Short mmCIF file of C-alpha atoms and ligand atoms in Angstrom, two decimals:
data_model
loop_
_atom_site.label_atom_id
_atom_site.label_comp_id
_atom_site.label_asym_id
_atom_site.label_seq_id
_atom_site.Cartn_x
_atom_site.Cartn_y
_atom_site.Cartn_z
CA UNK A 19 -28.90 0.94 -4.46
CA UNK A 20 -26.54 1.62 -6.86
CA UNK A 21 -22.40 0.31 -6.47
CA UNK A 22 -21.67 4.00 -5.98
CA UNK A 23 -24.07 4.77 -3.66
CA UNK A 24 -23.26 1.99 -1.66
CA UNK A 25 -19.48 2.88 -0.78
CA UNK A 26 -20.61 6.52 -0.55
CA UNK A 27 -17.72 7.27 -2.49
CA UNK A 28 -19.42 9.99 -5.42
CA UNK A 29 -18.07 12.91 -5.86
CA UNK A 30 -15.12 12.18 -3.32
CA UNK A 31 -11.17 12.63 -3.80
CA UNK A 32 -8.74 9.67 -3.40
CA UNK A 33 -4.80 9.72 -2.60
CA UNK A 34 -3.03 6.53 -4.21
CA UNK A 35 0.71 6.51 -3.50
CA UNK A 36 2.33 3.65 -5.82
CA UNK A 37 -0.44 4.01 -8.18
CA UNK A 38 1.44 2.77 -11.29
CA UNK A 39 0.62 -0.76 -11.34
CA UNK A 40 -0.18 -3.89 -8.85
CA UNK A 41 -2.38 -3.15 -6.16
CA UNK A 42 -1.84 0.58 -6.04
CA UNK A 43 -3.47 0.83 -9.62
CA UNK A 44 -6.57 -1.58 -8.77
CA UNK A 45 -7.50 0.56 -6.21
CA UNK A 46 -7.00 3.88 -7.83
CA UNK A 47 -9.16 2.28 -10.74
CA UNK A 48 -11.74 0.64 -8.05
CA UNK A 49 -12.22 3.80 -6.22
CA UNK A 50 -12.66 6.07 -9.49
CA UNK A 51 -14.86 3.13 -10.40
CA UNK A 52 -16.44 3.98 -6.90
CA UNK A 53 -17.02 7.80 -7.84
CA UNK A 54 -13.98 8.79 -6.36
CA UNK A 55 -11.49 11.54 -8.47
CA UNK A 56 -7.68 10.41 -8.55
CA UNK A 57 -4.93 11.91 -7.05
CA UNK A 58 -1.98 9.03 -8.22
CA UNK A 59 1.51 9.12 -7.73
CA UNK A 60 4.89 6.66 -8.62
CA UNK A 61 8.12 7.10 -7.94
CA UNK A 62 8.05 5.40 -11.90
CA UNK A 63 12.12 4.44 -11.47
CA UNK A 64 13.82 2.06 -9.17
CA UNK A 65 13.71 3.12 -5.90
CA UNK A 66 17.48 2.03 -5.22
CA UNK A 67 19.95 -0.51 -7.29
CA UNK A 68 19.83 -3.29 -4.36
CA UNK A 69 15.51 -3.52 -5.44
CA UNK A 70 16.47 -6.55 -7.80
CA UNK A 71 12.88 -7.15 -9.35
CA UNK A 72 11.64 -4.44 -12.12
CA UNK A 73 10.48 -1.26 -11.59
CA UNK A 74 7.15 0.73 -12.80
CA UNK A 75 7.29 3.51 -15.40
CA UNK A 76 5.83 6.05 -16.54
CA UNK A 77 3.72 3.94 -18.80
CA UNK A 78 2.37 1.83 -16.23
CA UNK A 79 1.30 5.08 -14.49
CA UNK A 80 -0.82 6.01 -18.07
CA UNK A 81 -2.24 3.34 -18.07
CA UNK A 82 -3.27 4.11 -14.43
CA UNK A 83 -4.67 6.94 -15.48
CA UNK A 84 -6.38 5.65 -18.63
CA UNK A 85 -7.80 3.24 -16.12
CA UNK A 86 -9.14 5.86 -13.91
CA UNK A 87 -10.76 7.88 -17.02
CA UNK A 88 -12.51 4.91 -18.12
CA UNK A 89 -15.05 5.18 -15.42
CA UNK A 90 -15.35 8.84 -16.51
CA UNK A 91 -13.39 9.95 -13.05
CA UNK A 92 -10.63 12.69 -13.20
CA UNK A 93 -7.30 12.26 -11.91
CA UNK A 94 -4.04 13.90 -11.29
CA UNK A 95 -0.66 11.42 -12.01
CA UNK A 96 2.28 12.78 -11.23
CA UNK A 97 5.80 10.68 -11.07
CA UNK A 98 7.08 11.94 -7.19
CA UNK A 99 9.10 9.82 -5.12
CA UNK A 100 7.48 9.42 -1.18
CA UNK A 101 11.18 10.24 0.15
CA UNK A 102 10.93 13.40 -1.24
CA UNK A 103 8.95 15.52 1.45
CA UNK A 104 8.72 18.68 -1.22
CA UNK A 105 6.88 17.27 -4.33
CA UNK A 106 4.17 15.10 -2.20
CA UNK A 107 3.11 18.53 -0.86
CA UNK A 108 3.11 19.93 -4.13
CA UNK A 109 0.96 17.14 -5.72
CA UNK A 110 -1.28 17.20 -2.37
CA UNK A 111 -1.92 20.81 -2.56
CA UNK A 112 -2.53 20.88 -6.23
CA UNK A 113 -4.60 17.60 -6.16
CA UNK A 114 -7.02 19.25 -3.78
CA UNK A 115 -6.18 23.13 -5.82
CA UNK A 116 -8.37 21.01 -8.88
CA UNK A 117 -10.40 18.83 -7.28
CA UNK A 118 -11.23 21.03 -3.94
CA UNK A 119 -11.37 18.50 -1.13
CA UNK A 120 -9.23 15.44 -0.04
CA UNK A 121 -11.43 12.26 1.57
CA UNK A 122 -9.46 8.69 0.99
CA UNK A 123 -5.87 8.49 1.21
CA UNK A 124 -4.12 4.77 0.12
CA UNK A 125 -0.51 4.58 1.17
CA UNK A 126 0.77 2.08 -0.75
CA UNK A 127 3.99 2.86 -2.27
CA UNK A 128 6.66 0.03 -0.91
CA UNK A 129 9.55 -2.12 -1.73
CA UNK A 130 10.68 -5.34 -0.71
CA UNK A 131 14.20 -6.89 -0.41
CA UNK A 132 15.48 -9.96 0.67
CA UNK A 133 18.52 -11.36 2.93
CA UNK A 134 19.38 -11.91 6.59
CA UNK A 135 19.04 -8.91 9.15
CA UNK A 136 22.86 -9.36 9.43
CA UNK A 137 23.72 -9.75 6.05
CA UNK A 138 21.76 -6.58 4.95
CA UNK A 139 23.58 -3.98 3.68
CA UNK A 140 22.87 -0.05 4.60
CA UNK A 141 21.28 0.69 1.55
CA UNK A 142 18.88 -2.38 1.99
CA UNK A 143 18.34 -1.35 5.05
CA UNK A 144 17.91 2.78 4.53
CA UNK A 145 16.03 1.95 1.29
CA UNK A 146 13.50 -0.42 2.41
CA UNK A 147 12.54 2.09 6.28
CA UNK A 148 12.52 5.54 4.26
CA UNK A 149 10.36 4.04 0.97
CA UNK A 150 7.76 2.01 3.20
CA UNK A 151 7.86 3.58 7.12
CA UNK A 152 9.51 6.91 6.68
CA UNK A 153 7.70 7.02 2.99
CA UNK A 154 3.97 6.33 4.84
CA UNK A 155 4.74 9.11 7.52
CA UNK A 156 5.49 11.69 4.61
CA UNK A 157 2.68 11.14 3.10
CA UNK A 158 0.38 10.95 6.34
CA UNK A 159 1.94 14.38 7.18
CA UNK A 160 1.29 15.60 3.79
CA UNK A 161 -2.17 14.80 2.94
CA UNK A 162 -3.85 15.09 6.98
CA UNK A 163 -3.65 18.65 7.10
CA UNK A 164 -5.59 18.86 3.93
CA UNK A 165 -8.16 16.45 4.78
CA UNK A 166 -8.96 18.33 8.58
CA UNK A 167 -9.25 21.12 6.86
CA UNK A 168 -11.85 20.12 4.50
CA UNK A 169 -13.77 19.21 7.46
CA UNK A 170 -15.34 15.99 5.84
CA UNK A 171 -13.69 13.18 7.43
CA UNK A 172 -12.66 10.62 5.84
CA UNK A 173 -10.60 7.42 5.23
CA UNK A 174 -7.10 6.16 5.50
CA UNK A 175 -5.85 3.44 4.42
CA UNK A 176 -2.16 2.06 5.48
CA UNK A 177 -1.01 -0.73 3.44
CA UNK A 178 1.14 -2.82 5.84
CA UNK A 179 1.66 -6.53 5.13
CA UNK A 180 0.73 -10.17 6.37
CA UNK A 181 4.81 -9.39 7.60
CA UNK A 182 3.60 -6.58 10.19
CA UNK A 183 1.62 -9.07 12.01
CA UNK A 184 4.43 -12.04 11.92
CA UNK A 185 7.81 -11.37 10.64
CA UNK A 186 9.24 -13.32 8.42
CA UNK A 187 12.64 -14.87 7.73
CA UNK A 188 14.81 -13.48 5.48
CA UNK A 189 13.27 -10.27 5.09
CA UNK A 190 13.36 -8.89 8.52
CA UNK A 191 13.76 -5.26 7.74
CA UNK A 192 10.54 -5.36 5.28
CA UNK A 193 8.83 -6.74 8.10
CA UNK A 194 10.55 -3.89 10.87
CA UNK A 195 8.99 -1.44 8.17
CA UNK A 196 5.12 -3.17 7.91
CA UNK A 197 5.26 -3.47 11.63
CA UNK A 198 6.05 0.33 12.17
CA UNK A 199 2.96 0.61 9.97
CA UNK A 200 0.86 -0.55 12.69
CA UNK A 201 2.10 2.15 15.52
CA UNK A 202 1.64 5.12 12.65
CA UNK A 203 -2.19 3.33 12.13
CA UNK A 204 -3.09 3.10 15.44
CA UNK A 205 -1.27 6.25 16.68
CA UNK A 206 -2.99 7.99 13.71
CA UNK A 207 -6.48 6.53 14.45
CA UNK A 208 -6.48 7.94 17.65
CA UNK A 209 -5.18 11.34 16.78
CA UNK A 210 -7.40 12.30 13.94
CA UNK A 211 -10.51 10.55 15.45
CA UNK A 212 -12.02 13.90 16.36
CA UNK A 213 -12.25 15.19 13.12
CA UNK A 214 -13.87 12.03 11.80
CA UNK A 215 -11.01 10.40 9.76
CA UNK A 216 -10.88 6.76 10.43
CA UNK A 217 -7.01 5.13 9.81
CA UNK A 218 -6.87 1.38 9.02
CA UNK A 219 -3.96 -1.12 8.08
CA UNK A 220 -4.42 -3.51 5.85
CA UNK A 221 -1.74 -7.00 5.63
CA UNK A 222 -2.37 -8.60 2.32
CA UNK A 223 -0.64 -11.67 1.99
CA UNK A 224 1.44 -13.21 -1.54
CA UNK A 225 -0.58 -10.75 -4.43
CA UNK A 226 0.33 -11.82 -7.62
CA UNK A 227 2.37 -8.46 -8.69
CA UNK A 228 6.31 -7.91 -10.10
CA UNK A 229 7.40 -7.19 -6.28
CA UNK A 230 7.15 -11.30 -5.90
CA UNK A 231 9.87 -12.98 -7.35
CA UNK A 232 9.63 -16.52 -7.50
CA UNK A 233 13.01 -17.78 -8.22
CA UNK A 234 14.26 -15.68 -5.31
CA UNK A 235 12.09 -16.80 -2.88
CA UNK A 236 12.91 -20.31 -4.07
CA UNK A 237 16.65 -19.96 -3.33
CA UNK A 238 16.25 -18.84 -0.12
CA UNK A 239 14.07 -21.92 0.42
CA UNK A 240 16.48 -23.94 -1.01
CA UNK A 241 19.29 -22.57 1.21
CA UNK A 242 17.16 -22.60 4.23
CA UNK A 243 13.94 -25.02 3.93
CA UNK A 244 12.63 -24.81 7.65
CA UNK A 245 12.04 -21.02 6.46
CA UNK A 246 9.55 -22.43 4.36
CA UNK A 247 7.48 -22.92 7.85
CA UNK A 248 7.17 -19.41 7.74
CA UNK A 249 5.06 -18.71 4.48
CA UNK A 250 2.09 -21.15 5.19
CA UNK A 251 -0.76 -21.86 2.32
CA UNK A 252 -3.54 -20.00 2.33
CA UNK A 253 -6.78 -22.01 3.13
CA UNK A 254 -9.30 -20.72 0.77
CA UNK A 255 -6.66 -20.81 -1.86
CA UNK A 256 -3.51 -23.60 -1.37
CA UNK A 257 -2.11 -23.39 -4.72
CA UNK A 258 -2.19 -19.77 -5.71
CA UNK A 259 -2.12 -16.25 -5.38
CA UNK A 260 -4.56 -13.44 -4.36
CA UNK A 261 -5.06 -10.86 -6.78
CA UNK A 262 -4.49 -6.57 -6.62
CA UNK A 263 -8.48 -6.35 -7.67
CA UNK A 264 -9.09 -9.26 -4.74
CA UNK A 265 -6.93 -6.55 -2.54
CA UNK A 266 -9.11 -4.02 -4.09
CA UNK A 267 -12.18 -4.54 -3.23
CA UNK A 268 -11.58 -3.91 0.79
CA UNK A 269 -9.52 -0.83 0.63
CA UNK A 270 -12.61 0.17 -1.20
CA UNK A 271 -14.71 -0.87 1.53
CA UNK A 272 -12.32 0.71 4.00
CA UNK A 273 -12.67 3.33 2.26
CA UNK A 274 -16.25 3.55 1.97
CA UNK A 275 -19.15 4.28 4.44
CA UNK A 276 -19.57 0.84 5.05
CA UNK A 277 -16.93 0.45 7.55
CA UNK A 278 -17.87 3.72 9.25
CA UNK A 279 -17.58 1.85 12.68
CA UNK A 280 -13.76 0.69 11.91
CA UNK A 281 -10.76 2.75 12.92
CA UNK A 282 -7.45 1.80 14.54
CA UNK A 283 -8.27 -2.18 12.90
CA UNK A 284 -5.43 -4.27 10.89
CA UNK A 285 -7.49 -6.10 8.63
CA UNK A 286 -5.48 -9.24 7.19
CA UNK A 287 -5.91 -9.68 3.49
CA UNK A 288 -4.78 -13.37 3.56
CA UNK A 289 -7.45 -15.97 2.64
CA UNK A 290 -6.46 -17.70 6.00
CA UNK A 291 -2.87 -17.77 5.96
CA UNK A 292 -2.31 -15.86 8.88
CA UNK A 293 -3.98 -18.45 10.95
CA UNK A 294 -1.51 -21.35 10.45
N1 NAD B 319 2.71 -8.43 -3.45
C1 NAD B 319 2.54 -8.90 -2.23
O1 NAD B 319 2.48 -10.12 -2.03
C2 NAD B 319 2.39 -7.98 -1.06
C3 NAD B 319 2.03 -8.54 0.17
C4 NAD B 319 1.85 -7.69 1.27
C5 NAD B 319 2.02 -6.34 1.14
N2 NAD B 319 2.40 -5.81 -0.07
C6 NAD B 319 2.53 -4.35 -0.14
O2 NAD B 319 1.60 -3.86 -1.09
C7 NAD B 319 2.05 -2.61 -1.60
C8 NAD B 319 1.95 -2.62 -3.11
O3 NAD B 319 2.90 -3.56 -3.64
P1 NAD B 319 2.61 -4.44 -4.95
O4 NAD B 319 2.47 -5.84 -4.51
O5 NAD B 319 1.53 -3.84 -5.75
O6 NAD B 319 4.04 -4.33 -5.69
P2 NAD B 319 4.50 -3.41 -6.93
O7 NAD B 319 5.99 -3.41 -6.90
O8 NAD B 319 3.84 -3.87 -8.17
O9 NAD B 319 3.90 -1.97 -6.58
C9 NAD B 319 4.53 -1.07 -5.70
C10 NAD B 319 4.48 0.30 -6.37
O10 NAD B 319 5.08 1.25 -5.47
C11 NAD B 319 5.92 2.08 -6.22
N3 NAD B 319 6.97 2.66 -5.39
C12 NAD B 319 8.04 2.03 -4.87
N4 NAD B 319 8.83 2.89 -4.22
C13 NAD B 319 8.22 4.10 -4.34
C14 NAD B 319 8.56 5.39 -3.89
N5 NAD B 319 9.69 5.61 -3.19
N6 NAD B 319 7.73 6.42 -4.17
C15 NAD B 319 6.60 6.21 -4.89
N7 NAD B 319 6.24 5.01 -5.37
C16 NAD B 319 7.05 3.96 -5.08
C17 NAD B 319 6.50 1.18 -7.29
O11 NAD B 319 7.05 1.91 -8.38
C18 NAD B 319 5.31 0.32 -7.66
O12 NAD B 319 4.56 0.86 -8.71
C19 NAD B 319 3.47 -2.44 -1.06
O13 NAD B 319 3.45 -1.56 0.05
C20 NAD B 319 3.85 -3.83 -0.62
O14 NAD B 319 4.84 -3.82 0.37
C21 NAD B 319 2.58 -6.60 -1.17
#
């Protein structure tokens, strides 16, 4: 059996929001490298001026797509913003206008921010709910209607975070956000069960992508070392990071037939960490 024919993925349409780089492009290139055609968006600009570590372009999101063509898939980039209710339903309805079905949908697209819940400011606060819990509803209620309607079924995948199973100091209202992920999974799972769409979270824990920033995390260690409790090692892999393709390969699976049985799961995308 060939890799394609295993995930059952030929021939099927894909949804990555946050597609530009990290883990949103490895899985935009993994499904395509699946058989699946590319719908890809990026906000490709900060998302606000208090999001201190770099943000994607419109470059990154080319070479998204150049990734995605590579394995001979089509896709459909388009820089939109998940705040901004109006131009996900435009990509959505002309993402499934060209390609003529919706199966997989990847909500990715999030930011992280650091300081204590009472220290936050507003736009800490606002930025980090409406990009990764108000952001993940949009495009839920953006891309479901198109995927009943197809009458296929289908996959979605929420990407939470190892902080919407157990928060974590100093960025409380990134982890208020991942664990709101988990209601709109589960809630999800059981509303679009009868028309055979299966919704799963996944909670990846320290990727290697820009969103970590070392030196930041160090100062807050430094200023407060029994946080350091809080962000345990990972077994299968003490001294390092996991990588987007790592992350990759089970949003693929999720994706894919193979996990036909799971909906309504968080899957933890740790090595182990989770379990100290
Ligand atoms: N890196 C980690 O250790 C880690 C751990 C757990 C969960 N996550 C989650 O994984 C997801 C991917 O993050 P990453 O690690 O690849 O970081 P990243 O910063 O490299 O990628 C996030 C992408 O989302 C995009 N984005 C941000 N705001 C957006 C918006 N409003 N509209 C559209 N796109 C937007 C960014 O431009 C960027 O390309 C995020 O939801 C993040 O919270 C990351």
């Amino acid at each position: 059996m060939s890799e394609n024919e295993k995930h059952g993925l030929q021939g099927k349409v894909a949804l990555v929001t946050g597609a530009a780089r990290g883990q949103g492009r490895a899985h935009a290139i993994r499904l395509a490298a699946a058989g699946a055609d590319i719908i890809a968006c990026d906000i490709c600009a900060p998302a606000s001026e208090c999001i201190t570590y770099p943000a994607a372009t419109p470059d990154d999101l080319a070479e998204t797509v150049a990734g995605v063509e590579a394995h001979g898939r089509k896709v459909l980039a388009r820089a939109v913003d998940v705040r901004d209710d109006a131009a996900l339903r435009a990509l959505v309805s002309d993402g499934v206008e060209q390609f003529g079905r919706l199966d997989v949908v990847v909500a990715n697209a999030g930011v992280l921010g650091w300081g204590r819940l009472w220290e936050l400011t507003d736009e800490q606060w606002s930025t980090v709910i409406d990009v990764n819990l108000t952001g993940t509803w949009r495009t839920i209620r953006a891309s479901v209607p198109a995927m009943i309607e197809a009458g296929n079924g289908g996959s979605i995948v929420i990407v939470s975070s190892s902080a919407g199973v157990k928060a974590t100091p100093g960025n409380g209202h990134y982890a208020a956000s991942k664990y709101g992920l988990v209601a709109l999974t589960n809630t999800l799972a059981l509303e679009v069960g009868e028309h055979g769409i299966r919704v799963n979270s996944i909670h990846p824990y320290s990727v290697d992508t820009p969103m970590i920033e070392p030196q930041v995390m160090a100062k807050i260690f430094g200023d407060h070392p029994d946080y350091l409790h809080a962000f345990p090692p990972m077994p299968l892999r003490p001294n390092g990071f996991i990588t987007s393709d790592e992350v990759a390969e089970v949003v693929v699976w999720l994706a894919g037939e193979g996990s036909g049985v799971l909906t309504g799961v968080q899957i933890p995308v740790d090595k182990g960490a989770l379990k100290y």
